[in-house]
Amino acid sequence: WTGTRYRAYPSEGGHVDFAPRNAREGSLLQWLGARYGHVSYERVCSGMAIPDLYRFMREVVGMDADPVVAARVAVSDEPTPVIVEAAFGHDVQCPTCHAALEVFVSVLAAEAGNLALKVLATGGVYLAGGMPRRVLSLLERDEFRAAFCDKGQFGALVDRIPVHVVTNPRIGLIGAIRRGVEGE
């Protein structure tokens, strides 16, 4: 907030190094590092990360896969929607899928809190894109807020920063139109 309007800052911050906060995330970093080399936050908390998180929960953590879901994931060109749907039990409920999304949300919360602290986003942090809309019920849980605010001596400061989820799927288009009209 500039005092007169909100200002978005362009960034490629999703490509910074992923920093694990616990043993499970440390194992995830090692597992992803062996597969891809550099492990960024985008590799862990974006829509493209969901299939890897699901495989990690199966292969490293040792969670059993629901056979119906595993079969759907195996043949899908787009496994993320299959995993998200199974996590919430729309057809078949899969604890492994749900656990994968819990890791996603925890990492997203921590990194959103990091950003809030880095730029002192006192006007709030806005989560946009397809995944936040799809996992809104997990973002509303106390665990999200706890991971967001887990910033040591600055936890109380971050706790005062609101987090908003943009649910309009056309937000990118709206922003582009506004920028074009304003001529920035």
Coordinates of C-alpha atoms in Angstrom, one line a residue:
W1 CA 0.0 0.0 0.0
T2 CA 1.5 3.3 -1.1
G3 CA -1.0 5.4 0.8
T4 CA -3.1 5.8 -2.3
R5 CA -3.0 2.4 -4.0
Y6 CA -1.7 -1.1 -3.8
R7 CA 1.5 -1.8 -5.8
A8 CA 2.5 -5.2 -7.0
Y9 CA 6.2 -5.8 -7.3
P10 CA 7.5 -8.1 -10.1
S11 CA 9.7 -10.9 -9.0
E12 CA 11.1 -14.3 -9.8
G13 CA 11.3 -15.0 -6.1
G14 CA 9.8 -18.5 -6.5
H15 CA 13.2 -19.6 -7.9
V16 CA 15.2 -18.9 -4.8
D17 CA 16.6 -21.8 -2.8
F18 CA 14.2 -23.8 -0.8
A19 CA 15.1 -23.8 2.8
P20 CA 13.7 -26.8 4.8
R21 CA 12.4 -26.1 8.3
N22 CA 12.3 -29.6 9.7
A23 CA 13.5 -33.2 9.1
R24 CA 10.8 -34.1 6.6
E25 CA 11.4 -31.0 4.5
G26 CA 15.2 -31.8 4.7
S27 CA 14.5 -35.2 3.3
L28 CA 12.3 -33.6 0.6
L29 CA 15.2 -31.2 -0.3
Q30 CA 17.6 -34.2 -0.6
W31 CA 15.1 -36.2 -2.7
L32 CA 14.2 -33.4 -5.0
G33 CA 17.9 -32.3 -5.3
A34 CA 18.8 -35.8 -6.5
R35 CA 16.2 -35.6 -9.2
Y36 CA 16.5 -32.0 -10.3
G37 CA 19.7 -30.4 -8.9
H38 CA 18.6 -26.9 -7.8
V39 CA 15.5 -27.0 -5.6
S40 CA 13.6 -23.8 -5.5
Y41 CA 10.4 -22.9 -3.7
E42 CA 8.6 -23.3 -7.1
R43 CA 9.6 -27.0 -6.9
V44 CA 7.9 -27.4 -3.6
C45 CA 5.0 -25.0 -3.4
S46 CA 3.5 -24.5 -6.9
G47 CA 1.0 -26.6 -8.8
M48 CA 3.8 -28.3 -10.7
A49 CA 5.2 -29.5 -7.3
I50 CA 2.1 -31.5 -6.3
P51 CA 3.0 -34.8 -8.2
D52 CA 6.5 -34.7 -6.7
L53 CA 5.1 -34.2 -3.2
Y54 CA 2.7 -37.1 -3.8
R55 CA 5.6 -39.3 -4.9
F56 CA 7.8 -38.2 -2.0
M57 CA 5.1 -39.1 0.5
R58 CA 4.9 -42.6 -1.2
E59 CA 8.6 -43.3 -1.9
V60 CA 10.4 -41.6 1.0
V61 CA 7.8 -41.2 3.8
G62 CA 6.3 -44.7 3.0
M63 CA 2.7 -43.8 2.8
D64 CA 0.5 -46.2 1.0
A65 CA -1.3 -45.0 -2.1
D66 CA -4.9 -45.6 -2.7
P67 CA -4.9 -48.0 -5.6
V68 CA -7.7 -46.2 -7.5
V69 CA -5.9 -42.8 -7.1
A70 CA -2.5 -44.3 -7.9
A71 CA -3.9 -45.7 -11.2
R72 CA -5.5 -42.3 -12.1
V73 CA -2.2 -40.5 -11.3
A74 CA -0.2 -42.9 -13.3
V75 CA -2.2 -42.4 -16.5
S76 CA -2.9 -38.7 -16.2
D77 CA -1.2 -36.1 -18.2
E78 CA -2.2 -33.6 -15.5
P79 CA -1.8 -35.4 -12.2
T80 CA -2.2 -32.3 -10.0
P81 CA -6.0 -32.0 -10.3
V82 CA -6.3 -35.8 -9.6
I83 CA -4.2 -35.5 -6.5
V84 CA -6.1 -32.4 -5.2
E85 CA -9.4 -34.0 -5.8
A86 CA -8.4 -37.2 -4.0
A87 CA -7.0 -35.2 -1.1
F88 CA -10.4 -33.8 -0.4
G89 CA -12.4 -36.9 -1.1
H90 CA -14.7 -35.8 -3.9
D91 CA -14.7 -39.3 -5.3
V92 CA -12.1 -41.3 -3.4
Q93 CA -10.3 -39.9 -0.3
C94 CA -6.6 -40.5 -0.2
P95 CA -4.6 -39.7 2.9
T96 CA -1.3 -39.7 0.9
C97 CA -2.7 -37.0 -1.4
H98 CA -3.9 -35.0 1.6
A99 CA -0.5 -35.3 3.3
A100 CA 1.2 -34.1 0.1
L101 CA -1.0 -31.0 0.2
E102 CA -0.3 -30.4 3.8
V103 CA 3.4 -30.2 3.0
F104 CA 2.6 -27.9 0.1
V105 CA 0.6 -25.6 2.4
S106 CA 3.2 -25.6 5.2
V107 CA 6.0 -24.6 2.9
L108 CA 3.8 -22.0 1.2
A109 CA 2.9 -20.5 4.5
A110 CA 6.5 -20.3 5.7
E111 CA 7.7 -18.7 2.4
A112 CA 4.8 -16.3 2.5
G113 CA 5.8 -15.3 6.0
N114 CA 9.4 -14.9 4.8
L115 CA 8.2 -12.5 2.1
A116 CA 6.0 -10.6 4.5
L117 CA 9.0 -10.2 6.8
K118 CA 11.4 -9.3 4.0
V119 CA 9.3 -6.5 2.6
L120 CA 7.3 -5.6 5.8
A121 CA 4.1 -6.2 3.9
T122 CA 2.0 -4.5 6.5
G123 CA -0.8 -4.1 4.0
G124 CA -1.1 -7.9 3.7
V125 CA 0.1 -10.8 1.7
Y126 CA -2.0 -11.9 -1.2
L127 CA -1.9 -15.5 -2.4
A128 CA -3.0 -15.9 -6.0
G129 CA -3.0 -18.6 -8.6
G130 CA -4.7 -21.9 -9.0
M131 CA -3.4 -23.8 -6.0
P132 CA -4.4 -21.4 -3.2
R133 CA -8.0 -21.4 -4.5
R134 CA -8.0 -25.2 -4.6
V135 CA -6.6 -25.7 -1.1
L136 CA -8.5 -22.8 0.6
S137 CA -9.8 -25.0 3.4
L138 CA -6.2 -25.9 4.3
L139 CA -5.1 -22.2 4.2
E140 CA -7.9 -21.4 6.7
R141 CA -6.5 -23.8 9.3
D142 CA -4.4 -22.8 12.3
E143 CA -1.4 -24.7 11.0
F144 CA -1.1 -22.3 8.0
R145 CA -1.1 -19.3 10.3
A146 CA 1.4 -20.9 12.7
A147 CA 3.9 -21.7 9.8
F148 CA 3.4 -18.2 8.4
C149 CA 4.2 -16.6 11.8
D150 CA 7.0 -18.9 12.8
K151 CA 9.7 -16.2 12.5
G152 CA 11.3 -16.3 15.9
Q153 CA 11.6 -12.9 17.6
F154 CA 9.7 -11.3 14.7
G155 CA 6.7 -13.7 14.9
A156 CA 4.5 -11.2 16.7
L157 CA 5.2 -8.6 13.9
V158 CA 4.4 -11.1 11.2
D159 CA 1.3 -12.2 13.1
R160 CA -0.1 -8.7 12.5
I161 CA 0.1 -9.0 8.8
P162 CA -3.1 -10.3 7.1
V163 CA -3.1 -13.0 4.5
H164 CA -5.6 -12.9 1.7
V165 CA -6.4 -15.5 -0.9
V166 CA -7.3 -14.2 -4.3
T167 CA -10.2 -16.4 -5.5
N168 CA -10.9 -14.7 -8.9
P169 CA -9.4 -16.9 -11.6
R170 CA -9.0 -13.9 -13.9
I171 CA -6.9 -11.8 -11.6
G172 CA -3.9 -11.9 -14.0
L173 CA -6.0 -10.6 -16.8
I174 CA -7.6 -8.0 -14.7
G175 CA -4.1 -6.8 -13.6
A176 CA -2.9 -6.7 -17.1
I177 CA -5.9 -4.7 -18.3
R178 CA -5.5 -2.2 -15.4
R179 CA -1.8 -1.7 -16.1
G180 CA -2.5 -1.1 -19.8
V181 CA -5.3 1.4 -19.0
E182 CA -3.2 3.3 -16.4
G183 CA -0.1 3.2 -18.7
E184 CA 2.5 2.5 -16.1

